[in-house]
Coordinates of N, CA and C in Angstrom, one line a residue:
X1 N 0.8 -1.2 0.0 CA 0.0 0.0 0.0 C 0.9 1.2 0.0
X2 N 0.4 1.7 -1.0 CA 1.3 3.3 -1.2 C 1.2 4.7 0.0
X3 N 1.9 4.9 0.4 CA 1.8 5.9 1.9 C 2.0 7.1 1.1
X4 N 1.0 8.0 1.7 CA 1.4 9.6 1.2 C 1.1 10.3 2.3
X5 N 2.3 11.2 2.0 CA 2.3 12.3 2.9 C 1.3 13.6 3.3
X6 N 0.4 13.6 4.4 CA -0.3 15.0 4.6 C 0.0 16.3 3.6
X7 N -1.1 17.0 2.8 CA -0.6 18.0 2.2 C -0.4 19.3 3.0
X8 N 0.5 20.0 3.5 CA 0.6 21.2 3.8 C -0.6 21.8 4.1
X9 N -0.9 22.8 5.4 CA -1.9 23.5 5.2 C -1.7 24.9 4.8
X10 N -2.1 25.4 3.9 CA -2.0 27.1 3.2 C -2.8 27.6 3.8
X11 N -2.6 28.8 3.9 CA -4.0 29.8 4.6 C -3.3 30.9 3.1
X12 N -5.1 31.2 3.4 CA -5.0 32.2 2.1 C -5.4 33.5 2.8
X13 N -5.1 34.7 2.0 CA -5.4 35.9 2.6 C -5.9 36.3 1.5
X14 N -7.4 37.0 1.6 CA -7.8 38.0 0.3 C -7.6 39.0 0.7
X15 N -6.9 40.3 0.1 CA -6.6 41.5 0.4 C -7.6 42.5 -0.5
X16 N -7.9 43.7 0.3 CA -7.7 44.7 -1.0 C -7.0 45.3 -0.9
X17 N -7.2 46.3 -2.1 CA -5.6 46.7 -2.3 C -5.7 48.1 -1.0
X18 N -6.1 48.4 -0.2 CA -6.2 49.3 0.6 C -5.6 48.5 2.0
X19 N -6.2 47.2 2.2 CA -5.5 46.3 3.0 C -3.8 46.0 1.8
X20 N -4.2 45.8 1.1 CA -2.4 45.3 0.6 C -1.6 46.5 1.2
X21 N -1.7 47.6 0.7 CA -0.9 48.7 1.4 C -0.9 48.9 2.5
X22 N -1.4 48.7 3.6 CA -1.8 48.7 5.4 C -0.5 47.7 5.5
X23 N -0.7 46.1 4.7 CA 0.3 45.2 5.2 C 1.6 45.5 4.7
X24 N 1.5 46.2 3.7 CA 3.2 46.6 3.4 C 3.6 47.5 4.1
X25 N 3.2 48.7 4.6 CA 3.3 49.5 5.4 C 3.9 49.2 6.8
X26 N 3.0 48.4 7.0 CA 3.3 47.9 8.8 C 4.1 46.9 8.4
X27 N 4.9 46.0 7.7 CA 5.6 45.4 7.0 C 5.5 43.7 7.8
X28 N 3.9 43.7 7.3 CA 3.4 42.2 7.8 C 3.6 41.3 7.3
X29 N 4.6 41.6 6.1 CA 5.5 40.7 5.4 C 6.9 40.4 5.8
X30 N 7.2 41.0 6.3 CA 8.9 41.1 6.5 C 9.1 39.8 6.9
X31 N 10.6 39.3 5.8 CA 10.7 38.6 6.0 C 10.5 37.4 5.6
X32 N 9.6 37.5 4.7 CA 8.9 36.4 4.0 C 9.0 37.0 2.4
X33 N 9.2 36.0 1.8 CA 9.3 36.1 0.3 C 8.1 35.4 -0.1
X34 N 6.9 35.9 -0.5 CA 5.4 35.8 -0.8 C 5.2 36.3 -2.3
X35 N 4.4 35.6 -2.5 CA 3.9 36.0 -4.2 C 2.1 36.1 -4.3
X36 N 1.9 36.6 -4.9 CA 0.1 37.0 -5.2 C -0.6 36.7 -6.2
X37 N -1.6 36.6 -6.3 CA -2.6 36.7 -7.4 C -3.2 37.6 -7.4
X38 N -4.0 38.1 -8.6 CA -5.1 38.8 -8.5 C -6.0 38.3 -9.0
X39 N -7.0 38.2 -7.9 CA -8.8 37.7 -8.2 C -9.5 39.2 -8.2
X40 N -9.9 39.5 -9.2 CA -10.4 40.5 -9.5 C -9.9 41.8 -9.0
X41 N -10.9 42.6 -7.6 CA -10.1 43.2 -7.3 C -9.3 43.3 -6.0
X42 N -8.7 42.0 -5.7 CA -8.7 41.1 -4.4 C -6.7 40.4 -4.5
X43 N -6.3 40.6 -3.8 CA -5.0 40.2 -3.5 C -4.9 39.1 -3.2
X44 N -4.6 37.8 -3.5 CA -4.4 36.4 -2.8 C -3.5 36.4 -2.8
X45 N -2.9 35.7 -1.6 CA -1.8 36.0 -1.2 C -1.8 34.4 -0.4
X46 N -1.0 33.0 -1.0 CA -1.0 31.6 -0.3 C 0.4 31.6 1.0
X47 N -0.1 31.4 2.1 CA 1.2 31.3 3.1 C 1.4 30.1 3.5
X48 N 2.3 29.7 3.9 CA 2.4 28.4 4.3 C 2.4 28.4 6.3
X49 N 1.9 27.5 6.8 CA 1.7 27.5 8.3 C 2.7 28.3 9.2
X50 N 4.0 28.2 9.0 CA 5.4 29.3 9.2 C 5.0 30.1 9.0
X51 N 4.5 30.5 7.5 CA 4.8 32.1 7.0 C 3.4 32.7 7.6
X52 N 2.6 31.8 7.7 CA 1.2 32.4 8.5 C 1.3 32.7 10.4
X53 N 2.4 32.0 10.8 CA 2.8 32.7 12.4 C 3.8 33.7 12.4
X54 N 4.4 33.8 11.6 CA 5.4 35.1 10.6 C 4.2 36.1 10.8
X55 N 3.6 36.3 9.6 CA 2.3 37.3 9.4 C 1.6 37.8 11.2
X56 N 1.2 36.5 11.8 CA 0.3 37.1 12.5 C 1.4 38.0 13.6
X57 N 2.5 37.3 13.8 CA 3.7 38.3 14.5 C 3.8 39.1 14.1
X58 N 4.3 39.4 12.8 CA 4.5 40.8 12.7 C 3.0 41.9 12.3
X59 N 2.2 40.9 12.5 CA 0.6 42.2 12.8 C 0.9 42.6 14.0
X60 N 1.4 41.4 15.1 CA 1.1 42.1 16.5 C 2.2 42.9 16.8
X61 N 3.4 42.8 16.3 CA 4.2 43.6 16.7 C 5.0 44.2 15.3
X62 N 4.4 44.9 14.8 CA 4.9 45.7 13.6 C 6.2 46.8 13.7
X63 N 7.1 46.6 14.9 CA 8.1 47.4 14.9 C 7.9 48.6 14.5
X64 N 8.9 49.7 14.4 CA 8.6 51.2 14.3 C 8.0 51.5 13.2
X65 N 7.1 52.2 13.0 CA 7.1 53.0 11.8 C 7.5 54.3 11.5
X66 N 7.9 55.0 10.8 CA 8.1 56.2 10.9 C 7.3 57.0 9.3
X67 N 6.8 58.4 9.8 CA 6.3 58.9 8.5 C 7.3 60.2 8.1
X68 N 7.4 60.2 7.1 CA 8.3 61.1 6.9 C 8.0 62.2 5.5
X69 N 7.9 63.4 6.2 CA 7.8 64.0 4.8 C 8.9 64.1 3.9
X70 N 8.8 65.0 2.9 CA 10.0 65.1 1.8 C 11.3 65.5 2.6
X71 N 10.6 66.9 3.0 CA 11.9 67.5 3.7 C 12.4 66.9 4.8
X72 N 12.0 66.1 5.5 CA 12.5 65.3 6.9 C 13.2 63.8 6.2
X73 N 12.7 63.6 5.0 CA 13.6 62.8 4.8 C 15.0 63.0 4.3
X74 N 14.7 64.7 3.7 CA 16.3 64.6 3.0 C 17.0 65.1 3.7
X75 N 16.5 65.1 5.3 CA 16.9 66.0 6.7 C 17.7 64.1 7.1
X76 N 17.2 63.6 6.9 CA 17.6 62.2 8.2 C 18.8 61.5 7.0
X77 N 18.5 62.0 5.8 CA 19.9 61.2 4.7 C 20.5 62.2 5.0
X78 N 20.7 63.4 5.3 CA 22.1 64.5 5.1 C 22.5 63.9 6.8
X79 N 21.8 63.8 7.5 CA 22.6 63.8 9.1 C 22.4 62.0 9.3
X80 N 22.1 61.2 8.1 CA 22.9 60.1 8.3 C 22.0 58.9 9.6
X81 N 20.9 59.6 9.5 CA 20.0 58.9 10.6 C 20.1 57.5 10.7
X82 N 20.3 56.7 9.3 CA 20.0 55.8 8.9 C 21.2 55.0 8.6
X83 N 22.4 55.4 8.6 CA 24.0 54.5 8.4 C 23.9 53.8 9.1
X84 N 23.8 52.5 8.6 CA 24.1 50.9 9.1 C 22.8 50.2 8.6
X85 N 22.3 50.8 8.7 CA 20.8 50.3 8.6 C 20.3 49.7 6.9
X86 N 19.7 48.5 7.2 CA 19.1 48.4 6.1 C 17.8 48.4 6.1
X87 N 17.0 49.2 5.4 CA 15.8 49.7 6.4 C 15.3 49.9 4.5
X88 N 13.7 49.4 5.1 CA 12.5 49.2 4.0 C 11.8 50.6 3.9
X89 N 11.6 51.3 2.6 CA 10.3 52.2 2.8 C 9.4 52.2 1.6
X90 N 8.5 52.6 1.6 CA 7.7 52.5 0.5 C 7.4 54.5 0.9
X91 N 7.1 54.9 -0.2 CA 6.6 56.3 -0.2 C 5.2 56.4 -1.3
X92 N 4.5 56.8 -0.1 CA 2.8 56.9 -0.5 C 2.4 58.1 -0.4
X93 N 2.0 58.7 -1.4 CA 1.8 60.6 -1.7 C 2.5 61.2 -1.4
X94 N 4.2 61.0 -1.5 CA 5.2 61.7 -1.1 C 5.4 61.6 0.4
X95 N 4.9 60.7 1.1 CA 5.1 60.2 2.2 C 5.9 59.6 2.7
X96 N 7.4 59.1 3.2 CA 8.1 58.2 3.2 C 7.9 57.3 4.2
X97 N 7.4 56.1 4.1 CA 6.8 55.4 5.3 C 8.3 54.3 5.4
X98 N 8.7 54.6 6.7 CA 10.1 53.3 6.9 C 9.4 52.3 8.3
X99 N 9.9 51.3 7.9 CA 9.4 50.1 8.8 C 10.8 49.8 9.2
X100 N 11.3 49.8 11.1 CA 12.1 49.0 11.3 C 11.8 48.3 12.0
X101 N 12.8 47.2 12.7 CA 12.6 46.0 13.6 C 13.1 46.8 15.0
X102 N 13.3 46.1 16.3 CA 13.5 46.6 17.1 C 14.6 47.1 17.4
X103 N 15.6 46.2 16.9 CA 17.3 46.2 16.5 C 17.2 47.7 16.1
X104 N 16.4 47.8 14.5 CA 17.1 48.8 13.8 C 16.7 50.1 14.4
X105 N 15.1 49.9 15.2 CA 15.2 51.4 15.8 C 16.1 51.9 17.1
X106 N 16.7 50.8 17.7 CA 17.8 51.3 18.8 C 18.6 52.2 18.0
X107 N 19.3 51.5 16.9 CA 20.2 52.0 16.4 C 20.4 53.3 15.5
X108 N 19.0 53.3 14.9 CA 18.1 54.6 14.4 C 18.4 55.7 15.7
X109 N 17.7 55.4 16.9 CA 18.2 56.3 17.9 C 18.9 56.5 18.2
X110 N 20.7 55.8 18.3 CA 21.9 56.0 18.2 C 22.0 57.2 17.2
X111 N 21.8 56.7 16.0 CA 22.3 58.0 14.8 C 21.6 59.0 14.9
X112 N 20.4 59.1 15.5 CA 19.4 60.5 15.7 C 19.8 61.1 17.0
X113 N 20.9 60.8 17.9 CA 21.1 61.5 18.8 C 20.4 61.9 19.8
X114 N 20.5 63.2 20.1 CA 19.3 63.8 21.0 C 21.1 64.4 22.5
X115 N 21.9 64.8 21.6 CA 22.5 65.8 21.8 C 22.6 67.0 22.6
X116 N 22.8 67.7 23.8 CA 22.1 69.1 23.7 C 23.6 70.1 24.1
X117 N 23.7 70.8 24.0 CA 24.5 71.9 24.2 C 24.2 72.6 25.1
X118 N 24.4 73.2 26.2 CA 24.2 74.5 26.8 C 25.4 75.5 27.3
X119 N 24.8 76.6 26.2 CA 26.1 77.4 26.6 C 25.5 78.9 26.3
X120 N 27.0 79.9 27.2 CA 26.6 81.2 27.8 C 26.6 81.4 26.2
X121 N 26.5 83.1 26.2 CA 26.5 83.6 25.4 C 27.7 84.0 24.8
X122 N 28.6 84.0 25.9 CA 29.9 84.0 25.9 C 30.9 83.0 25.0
X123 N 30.2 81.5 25.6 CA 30.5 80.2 24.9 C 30.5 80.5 23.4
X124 N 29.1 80.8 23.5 CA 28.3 80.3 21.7 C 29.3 81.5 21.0
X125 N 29.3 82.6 21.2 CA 29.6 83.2 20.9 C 31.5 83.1 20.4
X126 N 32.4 82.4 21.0 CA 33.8 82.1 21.0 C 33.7 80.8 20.0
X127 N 32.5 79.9 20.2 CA 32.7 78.9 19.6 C 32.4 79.1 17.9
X128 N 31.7 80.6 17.5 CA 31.1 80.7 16.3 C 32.3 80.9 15.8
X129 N 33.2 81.6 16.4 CA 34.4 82.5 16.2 C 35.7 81.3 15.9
X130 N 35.6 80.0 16.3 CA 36.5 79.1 16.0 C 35.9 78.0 15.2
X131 N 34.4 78.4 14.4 CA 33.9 78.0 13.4 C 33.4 76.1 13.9
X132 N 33.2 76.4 15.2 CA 33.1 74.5 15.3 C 31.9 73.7 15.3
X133 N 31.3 74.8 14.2 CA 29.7 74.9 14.1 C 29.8 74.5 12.3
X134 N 30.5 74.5 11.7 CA 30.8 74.3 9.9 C 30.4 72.8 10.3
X135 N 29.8 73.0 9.0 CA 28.7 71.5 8.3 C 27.8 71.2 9.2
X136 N 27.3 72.5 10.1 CA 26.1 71.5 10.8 C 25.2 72.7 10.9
X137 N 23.8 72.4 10.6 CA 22.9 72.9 10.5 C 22.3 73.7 12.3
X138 N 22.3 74.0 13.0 CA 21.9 74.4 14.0 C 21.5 74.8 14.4
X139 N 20.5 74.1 15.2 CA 18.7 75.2 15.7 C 19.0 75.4 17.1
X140 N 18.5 76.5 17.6 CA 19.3 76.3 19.1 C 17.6 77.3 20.1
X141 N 17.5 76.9 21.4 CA 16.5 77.7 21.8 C 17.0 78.6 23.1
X142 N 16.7 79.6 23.3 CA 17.2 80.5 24.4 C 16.5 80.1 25.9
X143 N 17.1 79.0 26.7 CA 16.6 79.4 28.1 C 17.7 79.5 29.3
X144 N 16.8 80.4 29.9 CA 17.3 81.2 31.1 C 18.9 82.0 30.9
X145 N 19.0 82.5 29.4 CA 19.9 83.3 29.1 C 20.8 82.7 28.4
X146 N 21.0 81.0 28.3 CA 21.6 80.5 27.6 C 21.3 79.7 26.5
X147 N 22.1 79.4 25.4 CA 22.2 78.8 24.3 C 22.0 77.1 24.2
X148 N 20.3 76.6 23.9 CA 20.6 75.2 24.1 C 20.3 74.9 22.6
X149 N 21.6 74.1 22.0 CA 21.9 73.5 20.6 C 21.5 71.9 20.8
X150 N 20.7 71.5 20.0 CA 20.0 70.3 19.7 C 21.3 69.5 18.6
X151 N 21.8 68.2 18.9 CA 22.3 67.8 17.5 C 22.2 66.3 17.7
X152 N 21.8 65.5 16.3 CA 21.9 64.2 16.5 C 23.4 64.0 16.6
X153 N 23.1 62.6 16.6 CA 24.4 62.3 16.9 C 25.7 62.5 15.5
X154 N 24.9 62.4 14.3 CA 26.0 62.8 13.4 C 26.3 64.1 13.5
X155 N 25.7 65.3 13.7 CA 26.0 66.8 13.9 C 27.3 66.5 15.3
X156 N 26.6 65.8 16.3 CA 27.8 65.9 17.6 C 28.7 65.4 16.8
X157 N 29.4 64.2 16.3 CA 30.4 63.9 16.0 C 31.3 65.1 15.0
X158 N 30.5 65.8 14.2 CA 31.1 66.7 13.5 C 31.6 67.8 14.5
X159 N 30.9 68.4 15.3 CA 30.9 68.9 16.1 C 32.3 68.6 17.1
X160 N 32.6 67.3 18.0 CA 33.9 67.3 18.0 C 34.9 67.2 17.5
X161 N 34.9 66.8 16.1 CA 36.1 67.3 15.0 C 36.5 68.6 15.4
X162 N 35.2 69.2 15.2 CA 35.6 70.8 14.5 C 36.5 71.2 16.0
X163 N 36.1 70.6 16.9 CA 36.6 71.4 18.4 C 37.7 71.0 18.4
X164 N 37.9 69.7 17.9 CA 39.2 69.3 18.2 C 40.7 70.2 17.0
X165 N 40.1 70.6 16.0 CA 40.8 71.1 15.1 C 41.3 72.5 16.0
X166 N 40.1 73.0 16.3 CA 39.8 74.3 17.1 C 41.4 74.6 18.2
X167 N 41.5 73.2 18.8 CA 42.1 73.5 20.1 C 41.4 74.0 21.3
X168 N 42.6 74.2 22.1 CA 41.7 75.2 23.4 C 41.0 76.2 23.5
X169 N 39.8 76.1 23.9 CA 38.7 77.5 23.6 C 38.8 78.2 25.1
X170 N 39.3 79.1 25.2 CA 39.3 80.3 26.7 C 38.2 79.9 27.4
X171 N 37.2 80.0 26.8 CA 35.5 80.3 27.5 C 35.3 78.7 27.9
X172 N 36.1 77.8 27.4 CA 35.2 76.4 27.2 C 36.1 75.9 28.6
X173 N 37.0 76.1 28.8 CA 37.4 75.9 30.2 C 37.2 75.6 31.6
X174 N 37.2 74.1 31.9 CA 36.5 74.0 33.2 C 37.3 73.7 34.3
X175 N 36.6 74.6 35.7 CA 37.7 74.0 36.6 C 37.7 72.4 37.0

């Protein structure tokens, strides 16, 4: 007697395409190399039992998303938010939508910094003067008389170059 093996069980997903972009988005694919049909106006999409506890994982925990407009994106590629990373986006109405994993948003927050500066007016003012402010963009807010400079972490690293080129700054002097 000829023995055969149980066939696989598939789960099928019908999408629309309003759901197909939701799942790309939140990247309830990742990970999985999947292929589709189209039933009319309907996404089928066959997973196999794995790639269907894959799927329901990454519904439940869809890792970061981030939205990004035009200008914030060509803000996070000049200050490098993103070096190391290999990171997915899709862009929908000029929207840059990036999906990371948990890994990659640690490391996202590494490159994004969160840097701050506070200095007299004295400081800011000696430091403009020994230029250790070149290549970095600088937004800064005034409280309680002093100068607080915001920089990810790629601006700080430029940032101690430039100081170090600089040398000894009078004002920057601690006891």
């Amino acid at each position: 007697m000829a023995s055969t093996s149980p066939k696989p069980k598939v789960y099928v997903l019908e999408l629309t395409e309003q759901e197909w972009k939701d799942n790309q988005q939140m990247g309830a694919f990742a990970g999985m190399k999947i292929s589709y049909t189209m039933e009319g106006e309907k996404y089928k999409i066959e997973l196999t039992a794995e790639q269907y506890e894959k799927y329901k994982k990454n519904c439940e925990n869809p890792g970061y998303v981030l939205k990004l407009s035009e200008e914030e994106w060509q803000e996070h590629q000049a200050n490098a938010m993103f070096a190391g990373l290999k990171i997915s986006y899709t862009v929908d109405n000029g929207v840059y939508v990036v999906r990371m994993s948990d890994e990659q948003y640690e490391e996202y927050k590494k490159n994004s910094g969160g840097y701050s500066l506070c200095l007299t007016t004295e400081q800011y003012e000696e430091l403009q003067k020994y230029n250790v402010f070149n290549g970095i963009n600088i937004t800064y807010t005034m409280q309680n008389g002093n100068y607080v400079i915001k920089m990810t972490n790629a601006e700080y690293q430029i940032y101690l170059k430039n100081r170090q080129v600089a040398g000894p700054i009078t004002s920057m002097q601690y006891n």
